[in-house]
Amino acid sequence: MSGVASRLKQTLFGTYRTLSVDSDSSNESKLNKEKSSILDSLITKFSQNHDHVVKPSCPDQNANNRDHKILLIIDSPENEWGKIFRGKRLHEGEIEIKIEQATFSELQILSSTERGANVIMKVVKNGQQVVRMFRPDFVLIREYITGPDKKNNHKDFLLGLMHGLVPAVNSLFSAYNFLDKPAVYAELLRIQQSLGCDIFPLIKQTYYQSFNEMLIPPPLPVVVKIGSVNSGYGKVCVASTRGFQDVTSIVAMTNNYATSEPFLDGKFDIRILKLGQRYKVFKRKSLTDSWKTNTGSSSIEEIALTERYKKWADECSTLFGGLDIICVEAIHTVDDKEFIVEVNDIPKSISLDKLEDDMKCIANVVIKRMETHFKPPIGAVKKNLTNKSLNANVSMAEYAKSTLSPFNATSPKQSPHHTEKIPRPGSAPPLELSGSGFASPLLDRKNVINDNLKLTRNRKSSIAELIFGTDKI
């Protein structure tokens, strides 16, 4: 019995044992035998229905032998990624992409050295809970890994994917580093020190390990951020010393670190979105009195991409080994200055009318990365090389037939500077030329055809050398 099946049997047996009532010692052995037989039948059925999960073989070898790849997309069901990837395949249709979509709360993971990462997905369809187990070949994370409460902290699932060496967009290594924004700010500060404050204007920031370091307030007003949460959570605008002391007491209750940044009176926000090689720039202005433009009502306008904005996005996309999907958030102040506030590795669409186009751009990025990671099947490679060789041979044969035949009326004319050579004694007489300068049809057909065949073979050998690395075909 495989390791996964054994662990499942132990789990079911423990649950069954906990739920069962106490019995006397005479019936205990009989009850255990009945339990064991029931569990063995369940494990047998489970192994038959999930053969690709419990099969004792290398996960990478299984992944290479399959004619499809399982793409796990972690996102809310409102975003229907199945429609976006419908009909999409890898390597010119050679590999099928199967989509599995769920949220973090619907997923569990088990990873081992022998079998890699196995995901258990529990989703509700038509009012019934459906449980499936599969091994993801690739992962796209579109849901925030951490949230405002402990229930929304899914760092343990991310560690399971990393343990199973599952490739992803963005990389799981970058996703892990983005869990703590002070680490991201440190990399942004490194970019600023390299380029200068004028080219990369990063906002100033102060880090507090705990509330004990917040005894002396910074120059006010400031924005205090508690922990590393997105969507405007944990951010407080403080304008007085008393207010800063109140926020300090809240930080003490959270047992978390905090950061403070100078409050900037902005005209509007700037969002620079980079999806692969696609750039989008938006200007967002709040229509309410809230200083958080990402909450409440706001007006959104797509503006032109400047070299300055492109530089910001390109530099930030190099963080943690490279990011294919990234969003740079900046503030344009009332005195017409711009400051980079933060970088987001899981950017959400700024409006519903941009959602579908953003999803299509992200899908193209995922397909490109999957094709880089998964090589085409061996049969497909041989087929492509054979087609290239046949096309090359046909093209050269047509070229030789059309341009080198002595009976072709479109043979190239001689140069106007051509001078007829005087034959040496004993040599063959010169070729008879027509008045228009073309070769005469009285030439020896056999010699010309042999010359054409030799030239064609030479050209075919050159093409074979380019394709196969040898001149023998």
Short mmCIF file of C-alpha atoms in Angstrom, two decimals:
data_model
loop_
_atom_site.label_atom_id
_atom_site.label_comp_id
_atom_site.label_asym_id
_atom_site.label_seq_id
_atom_site.Cartn_x
_atom_site.Cartn_y
_atom_site.Cartn_z
CA MET A 1 0.00 0.00 0.00
CA SER A 2 1.37 3.41 -0.91
CA GLY A 3 2.31 6.12 1.57
CA VAL A 4 -0.66 8.35 0.72
CA ALA A 5 -3.09 5.46 1.12
CA SER A 6 -1.49 4.43 4.42
CA ARG A 7 -1.76 7.94 5.85
CA LEU A 8 -5.35 8.17 4.66
CA LYS A 9 -6.12 4.85 6.37
CA GLN A 10 -4.58 6.07 9.61
CA THR A 11 -6.61 9.28 9.45
CA LEU A 12 -9.89 7.47 8.76
CA PHE A 13 -9.14 4.89 11.41
CA GLY A 14 -8.42 7.59 13.98
CA THR A 15 -11.65 9.37 13.14
CA TYR A 16 -13.63 6.16 13.26
CA ARG A 17 -12.02 5.26 16.55
CA THR A 18 -12.85 8.64 18.07
CA LEU A 19 -16.49 8.48 17.01
CA SER A 20 -17.05 4.87 18.11
CA VAL A 21 -18.38 4.10 21.60
CA ASP A 22 -16.43 2.18 24.19
CA SER A 23 -16.89 -1.58 24.14
CA ASP A 24 -15.75 -4.45 26.31
CA SER A 25 -12.50 -6.28 25.61
CA SER A 26 -14.23 -9.35 24.16
CA ASN A 27 -15.80 -7.39 21.31
CA GLU A 28 -12.81 -5.06 20.74
CA SER A 29 -10.82 -7.41 18.51
CA LYS A 30 -13.86 -8.24 16.42
CA LEU A 31 -14.70 -4.54 16.03
CA ASN A 32 -11.14 -3.71 14.98
CA LYS A 33 -11.24 -6.44 12.31
CA GLU A 34 -14.47 -5.03 10.94
CA LYS A 35 -12.96 -1.53 10.93
CA SER A 36 -9.86 -2.74 9.15
CA SER A 37 -11.81 -4.56 6.45
CA ILE A 38 -14.03 -1.53 5.84
CA LEU A 39 -11.04 0.80 5.63
CA ASP A 40 -9.16 -1.57 3.31
CA SER A 41 -12.09 -1.58 0.90
CA LEU A 42 -12.25 2.21 1.02
CA ILE A 43 -8.52 2.52 0.35
CA THR A 44 -8.76 0.08 -2.56
CA LYS A 45 -11.53 2.09 -4.17
CA PHE A 46 -9.64 5.32 -3.48
CA SER A 47 -6.50 3.94 -5.11
CA GLN A 48 -8.45 2.81 -8.17
CA ASN A 49 -10.16 6.18 -8.59
CA HIS A 50 -6.94 8.16 -8.00
CA ASP A 51 -4.34 5.99 -9.65
CA HIS A 52 -2.24 8.97 -10.73
CA VAL A 53 -2.03 10.10 -7.09
CA VAL A 54 -1.02 6.92 -5.31
CA LYS A 55 1.03 5.41 -8.11
CA PRO A 56 4.58 4.86 -6.74
CA SER A 57 6.64 6.71 -9.34
CA CYS A 58 8.54 9.94 -9.73
CA PRO A 59 6.21 12.98 -10.05
CA ASP A 60 8.35 14.69 -12.65
CA GLN A 61 8.42 11.56 -14.80
CA ASN A 62 4.64 11.26 -14.64
CA ALA A 63 4.26 14.91 -15.58
CA ASN A 64 6.45 14.52 -18.64
CA ASN A 65 4.60 11.43 -19.86
CA ARG A 66 1.12 12.92 -19.65
CA ASP A 67 -0.42 14.54 -22.70
CA HIS A 68 -2.01 17.23 -20.52
CA LYS A 69 -0.93 19.62 -17.77
CA ILE A 70 -3.01 20.54 -14.73
CA LEU A 71 -3.04 24.28 -14.08
CA LEU A 72 -4.23 25.17 -10.58
CA ILE A 73 -5.65 28.69 -10.42
CA ILE A 74 -6.26 30.04 -6.93
CA ASP A 75 -8.96 32.66 -7.34
CA SER A 76 -12.58 33.38 -6.48
CA PRO A 77 -15.23 31.61 -8.59
CA GLU A 78 -16.50 34.94 -9.96
CA ASN A 79 -13.44 35.05 -12.22
CA GLU A 80 -14.11 32.19 -14.65
CA TRP A 81 -10.66 31.24 -15.82
CA GLY A 82 -11.99 28.15 -17.57
CA LYS A 83 -13.53 30.37 -20.25
CA ILE A 84 -10.29 32.31 -20.68
CA PHE A 85 -8.22 29.13 -21.18
CA ARG A 86 -10.81 27.35 -23.30
CA GLY A 87 -9.14 25.96 -26.41
CA LYS A 88 -5.65 26.96 -25.21
CA ARG A 89 -2.92 24.36 -25.63
CA LEU A 90 0.86 24.22 -25.35
CA HIS A 91 3.37 23.81 -28.17
CA GLU A 92 1.00 24.28 -31.10
CA GLY A 93 -1.71 22.05 -29.69
CA GLU A 94 0.49 19.15 -28.54
CA ILE A 95 -0.30 19.48 -24.79
CA GLU A 96 -3.73 20.11 -23.32
CA ILE A 97 -4.26 22.47 -20.37
CA LYS A 98 -6.72 21.31 -17.71
CA ILE A 99 -7.95 24.01 -15.32
CA GLU A 100 -8.60 23.43 -11.62
CA GLN A 101 -9.86 26.58 -9.89
CA ALA A 102 -10.55 27.08 -6.19
CA THR A 103 -9.90 29.48 -3.34
CA PHE A 104 -7.33 28.94 -0.60
CA SER A 105 -10.03 27.97 1.89
CA GLU A 106 -11.08 25.10 -0.39
CA LEU A 107 -7.61 23.60 -0.73
CA GLN A 108 -5.35 21.36 1.31
CA ILE A 109 -1.94 20.07 0.36
CA LEU A 110 0.29 17.08 1.04
CA SER A 111 3.82 17.06 -0.33
CA SER A 112 6.48 14.36 -0.24
CA THR A 113 9.86 13.78 -1.81
CA GLU A 114 8.69 10.80 -3.87
CA ARG A 115 5.35 12.10 -5.14
CA GLY A 116 5.65 15.88 -5.02
CA ALA A 117 2.68 18.08 -4.11
CA ASN A 118 -0.81 16.54 -4.01
CA VAL A 119 -3.71 18.94 -3.59
CA ILE A 120 -7.07 18.03 -2.06
CA MET A 121 -9.81 20.33 -3.34
CA LYS A 122 -13.19 20.60 -1.64
CA VAL A 123 -15.64 22.66 -3.67
CA VAL A 124 -19.41 23.01 -3.49
CA LYS A 125 -21.24 22.38 -6.78
CA ASN A 126 -25.02 22.33 -7.07
CA GLY A 127 -25.34 22.33 -3.30
CA GLN A 128 -23.10 19.28 -2.82
CA GLN A 129 -19.48 19.15 -1.72
CA VAL A 130 -17.16 17.58 -4.26
CA VAL A 131 -13.74 16.33 -3.13
CA ARG A 132 -10.94 15.69 -5.61
CA MET A 133 -7.23 15.00 -5.30
CA PHE A 134 -4.74 15.85 -8.03
CA ARG A 135 -1.13 16.83 -8.60
CA PRO A 136 -0.80 20.35 -10.06
CA ASP A 137 1.80 20.88 -12.77
CA PHE A 138 1.62 24.67 -12.62
CA VAL A 139 0.04 27.27 -10.33
CA LEU A 140 -1.37 30.75 -10.86
CA ILE A 141 -2.10 32.63 -7.62
CA ARG A 142 -4.69 35.39 -7.99
CA GLU A 143 -5.87 35.53 -4.38
CA TYR A 144 -4.08 37.30 -1.56
CA ILE A 145 -2.16 34.80 0.57
CA THR A 146 -2.68 36.76 3.79
CA GLY A 147 -5.73 38.71 4.92
CA PRO A 148 -6.85 40.89 7.81
CA ASP A 149 -7.52 37.93 10.14
CA LYS A 150 -5.78 34.68 10.99
CA LYS A 151 -8.31 32.63 9.00
CA ASN A 152 -7.09 34.29 5.80
CA ASN A 153 -3.44 33.40 6.37
CA HIS A 154 -2.57 30.69 3.86
CA LYS A 155 1.19 30.73 4.19
CA ASP A 156 1.16 27.03 5.09
CA PHE A 157 -0.37 26.13 1.71
CA LEU A 158 2.24 28.23 -0.07
CA LEU A 159 4.98 26.36 1.80
CA GLY A 160 3.47 23.07 0.64
CA LEU A 161 3.64 24.19 -3.00
CA MET A 162 7.23 25.29 -2.51
CA HIS A 163 8.05 21.95 -0.87
CA GLY A 164 6.64 20.14 -3.90
CA LEU A 165 8.68 22.28 -6.34
CA VAL A 166 5.59 23.37 -8.22
CA PRO A 167 6.33 26.09 -10.84
CA ALA A 168 4.13 29.16 -10.75
CA VAL A 169 3.47 32.68 -12.04
CA ASN A 170 4.77 34.67 -10.32
CA SER A 171 7.34 32.34 -8.77
CA LEU A 172 6.55 30.91 -5.35
CA PHE A 173 9.85 32.31 -4.09
CA SER A 174 8.72 35.84 -4.91
CA ALA A 175 5.27 35.18 -3.43
CA TYR A 176 6.90 34.12 -0.16
CA ASN A 177 9.03 37.27 -0.02
CA PHE A 178 6.02 39.48 -0.74
CA LEU A 179 4.31 38.21 2.42
CA ASP A 180 6.26 40.79 4.40
CA LYS A 181 6.26 44.25 2.86
CA PRO A 182 9.35 45.50 4.74
CA ALA A 183 11.36 42.95 2.73
CA VAL A 184 9.86 44.34 -0.49
CA TYR A 185 10.64 47.90 0.58
CA ALA A 186 14.26 46.90 1.23
CA GLU A 187 14.59 45.75 -2.39
CA LEU A 188 12.96 48.96 -3.64
CA LEU A 189 15.39 50.96 -1.53
CA ARG A 190 18.25 49.05 -3.13
CA ILE A 191 16.96 50.09 -6.57
CA GLN A 192 16.75 53.72 -5.46
CA GLN A 193 20.31 53.69 -4.21
CA SER A 194 21.41 52.34 -7.57
CA LEU A 195 19.42 54.71 -9.81
CA GLY A 196 19.08 57.79 -7.64
CA CYS A 197 16.13 59.57 -6.00
CA ASP A 198 15.24 61.55 -9.12
CA ILE A 199 14.85 58.49 -11.36
CA PHE A 200 13.30 56.25 -8.70
CA PRO A 201 11.50 58.47 -6.15
CA LEU A 202 10.63 56.05 -3.34
CA ILE A 203 8.62 57.26 -0.35
CA LYS A 204 10.44 57.41 2.99
CA GLN A 205 9.57 54.83 5.61
CA THR A 206 10.27 53.94 9.24
CA TYR A 207 10.12 50.36 10.54
CA TYR A 208 9.08 49.46 14.11
CA GLN A 209 9.71 45.92 15.31
CA SER A 210 6.98 46.27 17.95
CA PHE A 211 5.07 48.92 19.87
CA ASN A 212 8.07 49.39 22.20
CA GLU A 213 9.94 51.30 19.50
CA MET A 214 7.02 53.68 18.89
CA LEU A 215 7.59 55.85 21.95
CA ILE A 216 8.75 58.89 19.97
CA PRO A 217 6.44 59.84 17.09
CA PRO A 218 7.92 60.80 13.70
CA PRO A 219 7.15 64.13 11.99
CA LEU A 220 3.38 64.33 11.61
CA PRO A 221 1.11 63.68 9.78
CA VAL A 222 2.01 60.07 8.98
CA VAL A 223 0.36 56.91 7.72
CA VAL A 224 0.88 53.93 10.03
CA LYS A 225 0.65 50.46 8.50
CA ILE A 226 0.26 47.50 10.84
CA GLY A 227 1.65 44.26 9.46
CA SER A 228 1.47 43.43 5.74
CA VAL A 229 -2.14 43.46 4.62
CA ASN A 230 -3.54 44.61 1.28
CA SER A 231 -6.74 46.39 0.19
CA GLY A 232 -6.34 49.26 2.66
CA TYR A 233 -6.57 47.16 5.83
CA GLY A 234 -4.40 48.07 8.82
CA LYS A 235 -3.64 51.61 7.60
CA VAL A 236 -4.28 54.62 9.82
CA CYS A 237 -3.67 58.30 9.10
CA VAL A 238 -2.30 60.00 12.22
CA ALA A 239 -2.17 63.79 12.48
CA SER A 240 -1.41 64.34 16.20
CA THR A 241 0.83 62.97 18.93
CA ARG A 242 -2.17 61.71 20.86
CA GLY A 243 -3.39 59.86 17.81
CA PHE A 244 0.01 58.24 17.35
CA GLN A 245 -0.08 57.06 20.96
CA ASP A 246 -3.51 55.51 20.37
CA VAL A 247 -2.22 53.67 17.32
CA THR A 248 0.74 52.43 19.38
CA SER A 249 -1.66 50.80 21.83
CA ILE A 250 -3.40 49.04 18.92
CA VAL A 251 -0.07 47.75 17.61
CA ALA A 252 0.62 46.33 21.08
CA MET A 253 -2.60 44.29 20.88
CA THR A 254 -1.77 42.85 17.46
CA ASN A 255 1.71 41.59 18.43
CA ASN A 256 2.97 42.63 15.00
CA TYR A 257 5.44 45.01 13.45
CA ALA A 258 4.45 48.38 11.97
CA THR A 259 5.76 50.98 9.54
CA SER A 260 5.13 54.70 9.17
CA GLU A 261 5.31 56.89 6.07
CA PRO A 262 4.84 60.65 5.66
CA PHE A 263 1.31 61.54 4.64
CA LEU A 264 1.25 62.92 1.09
CA ASP A 265 -1.58 65.15 -0.02
CA GLY A 266 -2.18 63.72 -3.47
CA LYS A 267 -4.18 64.80 -6.49
CA PHE A 268 -4.53 61.24 -7.74
CA ASP A 269 -2.98 57.80 -7.63
CA ILE A 270 -1.00 56.16 -10.43
CA ARG A 271 -1.11 52.41 -11.08
CA ILE A 272 1.45 50.99 -13.51
CA LEU A 273 0.45 47.48 -14.46
CA LYS A 274 2.87 45.14 -16.23
CA LEU A 275 1.56 41.81 -17.50
CA GLY A 276 4.41 40.11 -19.31
CA GLN A 277 5.35 42.61 -22.03
CA ARG A 278 2.04 44.47 -21.81
CA TYR A 279 1.94 47.79 -19.95
CA LYS A 280 -1.10 49.67 -18.65
CA VAL A 281 -1.14 52.95 -16.76
CA PHE A 282 -4.19 54.26 -14.86
CA LYS A 283 -4.94 57.48 -13.04
CA ARG A 284 -7.33 57.07 -10.12
CA LYS A 285 -8.90 60.00 -8.28
CA SER A 286 -11.13 59.64 -5.25
CA LEU A 287 -14.64 61.10 -5.44
CA THR A 288 -15.08 61.07 -1.66
CA ASP A 289 -13.32 62.65 1.31
CA SER A 290 -11.43 59.42 2.08
CA TRP A 291 -7.67 59.67 1.78
CA LYS A 292 -7.62 56.03 0.65
CA THR A 293 -8.33 56.15 -3.07
CA ASN A 294 -8.63 52.36 -3.28
CA THR A 295 -11.77 52.45 -1.13
CA GLY A 296 -15.07 54.11 -1.95
CA SER A 297 -15.94 55.73 -5.26
CA SER A 298 -13.25 56.98 -7.60
CA SER A 299 -12.79 58.01 -11.22
CA ILE A 300 -10.42 55.92 -13.34
CA GLU A 301 -8.67 57.02 -16.50
CA GLU A 302 -6.15 55.14 -18.60
CA ILE A 303 -3.22 57.36 -19.53
CA ALA A 304 -0.20 57.03 -21.80
CA LEU A 305 2.87 55.06 -20.82
CA THR A 306 5.90 57.30 -20.38
CA GLU A 307 9.54 56.28 -20.29
CA ARG A 308 9.60 57.21 -16.60
CA TYR A 309 6.73 54.87 -15.75
CA LYS A 310 8.15 52.10 -17.91
CA LYS A 311 11.47 52.41 -16.10
CA TRP A 312 9.73 51.98 -12.76
CA ALA A 313 7.86 48.90 -13.88
CA ASP A 314 10.90 47.29 -15.51
CA GLU A 315 13.07 47.84 -12.43
CA CYS A 316 10.43 46.51 -10.04
CA SER A 317 9.87 43.44 -12.23
CA THR A 318 13.41 42.30 -11.38
CA LEU A 319 12.58 41.77 -7.70
CA PHE A 320 13.22 38.32 -6.22
CA GLY A 321 14.44 36.68 -9.39
CA GLY A 322 11.92 38.30 -11.75
CA LEU A 323 8.19 39.01 -11.82
CA ASP A 324 5.93 38.50 -14.83
CA ILE A 325 2.92 40.17 -13.19
CA ILE A 326 3.41 43.33 -11.17
CA CYS A 327 1.79 46.64 -10.29
CA VAL A 328 3.63 49.77 -9.18
CA GLU A 329 1.53 52.15 -7.09
CA ALA A 330 2.51 55.81 -6.86
CA ILE A 331 1.04 59.13 -5.70
CA HIS A 332 0.93 62.38 -7.64
CA THR A 333 0.90 65.15 -5.04
CA VAL A 334 -0.69 68.60 -5.16
CA ASP A 335 2.72 70.16 -5.83
CA ASP A 336 3.12 67.91 -8.92
CA LYS A 337 5.60 65.48 -7.41
CA GLU A 338 5.42 61.72 -7.74
CA PHE A 339 6.45 59.09 -5.21
CA ILE A 340 6.45 55.31 -5.44
CA VAL A 341 4.45 53.97 -2.50
CA GLU A 342 4.52 50.18 -2.91
CA VAL A 343 4.64 47.27 -5.34
CA ASN A 344 2.00 44.54 -5.58
CA ASP A 345 2.73 41.08 -7.00
CA ILE A 346 -0.95 40.02 -7.15
CA PRO A 347 -2.59 43.10 -8.65
CA LYS A 348 -6.35 43.13 -9.01
CA SER A 349 -8.10 44.68 -12.00
CA ILE A 350 -8.73 48.35 -11.39
CA SER A 351 -12.29 48.14 -12.79
CA LEU A 352 -14.72 45.51 -14.05
CA ASP A 353 -14.51 46.68 -17.66
CA LYS A 354 -10.75 45.95 -17.63
CA LEU A 355 -11.10 42.55 -15.96
CA GLU A 356 -11.48 40.34 -19.04
CA ASP A 357 -8.61 41.96 -20.91
CA ASP A 358 -6.36 41.63 -17.86
CA MET A 359 -7.26 37.96 -17.52
CA LYS A 360 -6.41 37.33 -21.18
CA CYS A 361 -3.03 39.03 -20.77
CA ILE A 362 -2.30 36.95 -17.67
CA ALA A 363 -3.33 33.78 -19.51
CA ASN A 364 -0.82 34.54 -22.28
CA VAL A 365 1.90 35.01 -19.67
CA VAL A 366 1.04 31.69 -18.03
CA ILE A 367 1.05 29.81 -21.35
CA LYS A 368 4.42 31.28 -22.26
CA ARG A 369 5.91 30.24 -18.92
CA MET A 370 4.41 26.77 -19.13
CA GLU A 371 5.88 26.25 -22.60
CA THR A 372 9.27 27.31 -21.25
CA HIS A 373 9.03 24.92 -18.30
CA PHE A 374 7.49 21.93 -20.09
CA LYS A 375 9.26 20.75 -23.21
CA PRO A 376 7.19 19.51 -26.16
CA PRO A 377 6.70 15.74 -26.54
CA ILE A 378 9.45 13.83 -28.33
CA GLY A 379 7.09 12.84 -31.13
CA ALA A 380 6.16 16.49 -31.68
CA VAL A 381 9.85 17.49 -31.92
CA LYS A 382 10.56 14.80 -34.51
CA LYS A 383 7.44 15.78 -36.41
CA ASN A 384 8.47 19.45 -36.53
CA LEU A 385 11.99 18.62 -37.64
CA THR A 386 10.66 16.29 -40.34
CA ASN A 387 8.29 18.97 -41.61
CA LYS A 388 11.12 21.50 -41.70
CA SER A 389 13.32 19.08 -43.64
CA LEU A 390 10.56 18.26 -46.13
CA ASN A 391 9.72 21.91 -46.62
CA ALA A 392 13.38 22.73 -47.14
CA ASN A 393 13.81 19.94 -49.71
CA VAL A 394 10.68 20.94 -51.60
CA SER A 395 11.71 24.58 -51.63
CA MET A 396 15.18 23.84 -52.94
CA ALA A 397 13.81 21.46 -55.59
CA GLU A 398 11.38 24.13 -56.77
CA TYR A 399 14.17 26.70 -56.77
CA ALA A 400 16.44 24.45 -58.82
CA LYS A 401 13.65 23.63 -61.23
CA SER A 402 12.62 27.25 -61.73
CA THR A 403 15.98 29.03 -61.85
CA LEU A 404 18.56 26.49 -62.99
CA SER A 405 16.79 24.69 -65.81
CA PRO A 406 18.34 25.34 -69.28
CA PHE A 407 14.85 25.47 -70.77
CA ASN A 408 13.55 28.16 -68.44
CA ALA A 409 12.73 31.29 -70.36
CA THR A 410 13.32 33.43 -67.25
CA SER A 411 16.99 32.54 -66.78
CA PRO A 412 19.08 35.48 -65.61
CA LYS A 413 20.61 37.64 -68.27
CA GLN A 414 24.32 38.10 -68.58
CA SER A 415 25.95 41.16 -67.20
CA PRO A 416 26.31 44.02 -69.68
CA HIS A 417 30.00 44.02 -68.86
CA HIS A 418 30.40 40.39 -69.88
CA THR A 419 33.16 39.67 -72.41
CA GLU A 420 33.23 36.45 -74.38
CA LYS A 421 36.25 34.32 -73.57
CA ILE A 422 38.44 33.11 -76.48
CA PRO A 423 38.58 29.32 -76.46
CA ARG A 424 41.93 27.68 -76.08
CA PRO A 425 43.16 25.33 -78.80
CA GLY A 426 41.57 21.90 -78.43
CA SER A 427 38.81 23.10 -76.09
CA ALA A 428 35.08 22.83 -76.72
CA PRO A 429 33.48 25.54 -78.82
CA PRO A 430 31.78 28.38 -76.96
CA LEU A 431 28.08 28.22 -76.19
CA GLU A 432 25.80 29.63 -78.83
CA LEU A 433 23.82 32.57 -77.49
CA SER A 434 20.60 33.90 -78.86
CA GLY A 435 20.19 37.49 -79.70
CA SER A 436 18.46 38.20 -76.39
CA GLY A 437 21.36 36.83 -74.35
CA PHE A 438 19.58 33.67 -73.05
CA ALA A 439 21.06 30.15 -73.18
CA SER A 440 20.37 28.24 -76.35
CA PRO A 441 18.16 25.13 -76.20
CA LEU A 442 20.83 23.31 -78.22
CA LEU A 443 22.87 22.73 -75.01
CA ASP A 444 23.61 19.25 -73.86
CA ARG A 445 20.64 18.44 -71.62
CA LYS A 446 22.35 15.61 -69.75
CA ASN A 447 25.32 17.70 -68.57
CA VAL A 448 23.13 20.60 -67.43
CA ILE A 449 20.74 18.35 -65.50
CA ASN A 450 23.67 16.65 -63.75
CA ASP A 451 25.05 20.03 -62.73
CA ASN A 452 21.62 21.04 -61.39
CA LEU A 453 21.38 17.86 -59.33
CA LYS A 454 24.83 18.42 -57.84
CA LEU A 455 23.91 22.00 -56.87
CA THR A 456 20.62 20.83 -55.34
CA ARG A 457 22.43 18.20 -53.26
CA ASN A 458 24.87 20.80 -52.00
CA ARG A 459 22.05 23.12 -50.99
CA LYS A 460 20.17 20.25 -49.28
CA SER A 461 23.32 19.34 -47.36
CA SER A 462 23.65 22.92 -46.15
CA ILE A 463 20.06 22.94 -44.92
CA ALA A 464 20.53 19.55 -43.26
CA GLU A 465 23.58 20.92 -41.50
CA LEU A 466 21.56 23.86 -40.19
CA ILE A 467 18.69 21.69 -38.94
CA PHE A 468 20.40 18.50 -37.75
CA GLY A 469 23.96 19.68 -37.19
CA THR A 470 25.32 17.34 -39.87
CA ASP A 471 25.58 17.32 -43.63
CA LYS A 472 24.33 13.72 -43.93
CA ILE A 473 20.64 13.19 -44.50
#
